[in-house]
Amino acid sequence: MNWFKRGLALLVMAISGVVLVVALAGIIGVWSVNTPLTESILRVFVPIDRGLDRVAEVTTNVDNRLENARTQLSEVEDVIDQASQGLIEMDLLQVTLERILGDELEPVVADIRQTVEGIRQTLISIRDTAEALNSVPFVDVPVPDYERLQALDEQVTKIREDLQELRAIRREQRAEAVTTLAERLTQPVTRMDTALNQLQTRLGETEAELERTAQQSAQLQAQIPVWIDWGSVFITVILLWIALSQVSLFVHGYRYFRFGNLSGGGEPVAIET
């Protein structure tokens, strides 16, 4: 049976040696992939950061355009108010409305519509990326509200429809009294001003929400390298413990293989008397 035990000890030494090599290789591998893994995860945030920066810049521009549109609409309201009191003639009213509605306000509304659509598409892209990140455990990136994105598009559509109605009324009522035309123009002008105001409000809410998203995204990006480092340390400790246990097992196997026992003292020697 001695050869069997020595063979078993040899097998234990072989297995412990292999496990030791694998554990040490694992430690090297964990730290070799630490930096690339961190960089690859952080690259996922690049589209979010770029999209947020782009939306923040464009939102400021849209807000300025909305202010300009409301100023021009206020001028239309003043002209209509004067016309309702019979203070200006039909020709002057028509010329003024054509200048403001067609030459000034319509291009602004078209630009706002195009820009808001760009914002909406960018936010949808950010939303998709954030939802993909949130599928990872312990990751929580705020997702832009889809209903608010739809509301932005709806508000721009209302503004465009009101502007078209204003221009249609102006064209259709050339034969009517100036006061009648002014009365018909009042309601769509009021609706359009309300829609512009609501669009500004919704854009402000969206901007505030995206600021929170940017802050939490930045915090998460700062935490990810820490999490990966701690994970690497944890795995290293486990693998190191396994490696040390295999060293101990190898030594015990070697002693048994070499001396036939675990003490390492060899066979007992008989003392003659």
GROMACS .gro file of N, CA, C and O in nm, residues 42 45-46 49 214 216-225:
model
   60
   42LEU      N    1  -1.652   5.312  -1.903
   42LEU     CA    2  -1.667   5.457  -1.906
   42LEU      C    3  -1.696   5.508  -2.046
   42LEU      O    4  -1.760   5.613  -2.062
   45PHE      N    5  -2.052   5.587  -2.138
   45PHE     CA    6  -2.111   5.713  -2.095
   45PHE      C    7  -2.084   5.828  -2.192
   45PHE      O    8  -2.143   5.935  -2.178
   46VAL      N    9  -1.993   5.806  -2.287
   46VAL     CA   10  -1.956   5.915  -2.379
   46VAL      C   11  -2.076   5.968  -2.457
   46VAL      O   12  -2.097   6.091  -2.465
   49ASP      N   13  -2.284   6.190  -2.222
   49ASP     CA   14  -2.220   6.318  -2.191
   49ASP      C   15  -2.227   6.413  -2.310
   49ASP      O   16  -2.259   6.532  -2.295
  214ALA      N   17  -2.694   6.464  -1.560
  214ALA     CA   18  -2.550   6.487  -1.579
  214ALA      C   19  -2.475   6.472  -1.448
  214ALA      O   20  -2.366   6.414  -1.443
  216GLN      N   21  -2.566   6.293  -1.176
  216GLN     CA   22  -2.563   6.153  -1.133
  216GLN      C   23  -2.474   6.069  -1.225
  216GLN      O   24  -2.408   5.974  -1.180
  217SER      N   25  -2.471   6.104  -1.353
  217SER     CA   26  -2.382   6.034  -1.446
  217SER      C   27  -2.237   6.058  -1.408
  217SER      O   28  -2.155   5.965  -1.409
  218ALA      N   29  -2.203   6.183  -1.372
  218ALA     CA   30  -2.066   6.214  -1.331
  218ALA      C   31  -2.030   6.140  -1.202
  218ALA      O   32  -1.918   6.088  -1.188
  219GLN      N   33  -2.123   6.134  -1.107
  219GLN     CA   34  -2.097   6.062  -0.982
  219GLN      C   35  -2.076   5.913  -1.009
  219GLN      O   36  -1.987   5.850  -0.951
  220LEU      N   37  -2.158   5.858  -1.097
  220LEU     CA   38  -2.147   5.715  -1.129
  220LEU      C   39  -2.013   5.686  -1.198
  220LEU      O   40  -1.948   5.585  -1.168
  221GLN      N   41  -1.973   5.775  -1.288
  221GLN     CA   42  -1.845   5.755  -1.356
  221GLN      C   43  -1.728   5.764  -1.259
  221GLN      O   44  -1.625   5.699  -1.280
  222ALA      N   45  -1.742   5.845  -1.154
  222ALA     CA   46  -1.637   5.853  -1.053
  222ALA      C   47  -1.635   5.729  -0.964
  222ALA      O   48  -1.529   5.690  -0.914
  223GLN      N   49  -1.751   5.666  -0.945
  223GLN     CA   50  -1.759   5.550  -0.857
  223GLN      C   51  -1.718   5.420  -0.926
  223GLN      O   52  -1.667   5.328  -0.861
  224ILE      N   53  -1.739   5.412  -1.058
  224ILE     CA   54  -1.712   5.287  -1.129
  224ILE      C   55  -1.567   5.240  -1.113
  224ILE      O   56  -1.543   5.122  -1.083
  225PRO      N   57  -1.464   5.327  -1.132
  225PRO     CA   58  -1.327   5.279  -1.111
  225PRO      C   59  -1.304   5.228  -0.969
  225PRO      O   60  -1.230   5.131  -0.949
   0.00000   0.00000   0.00000
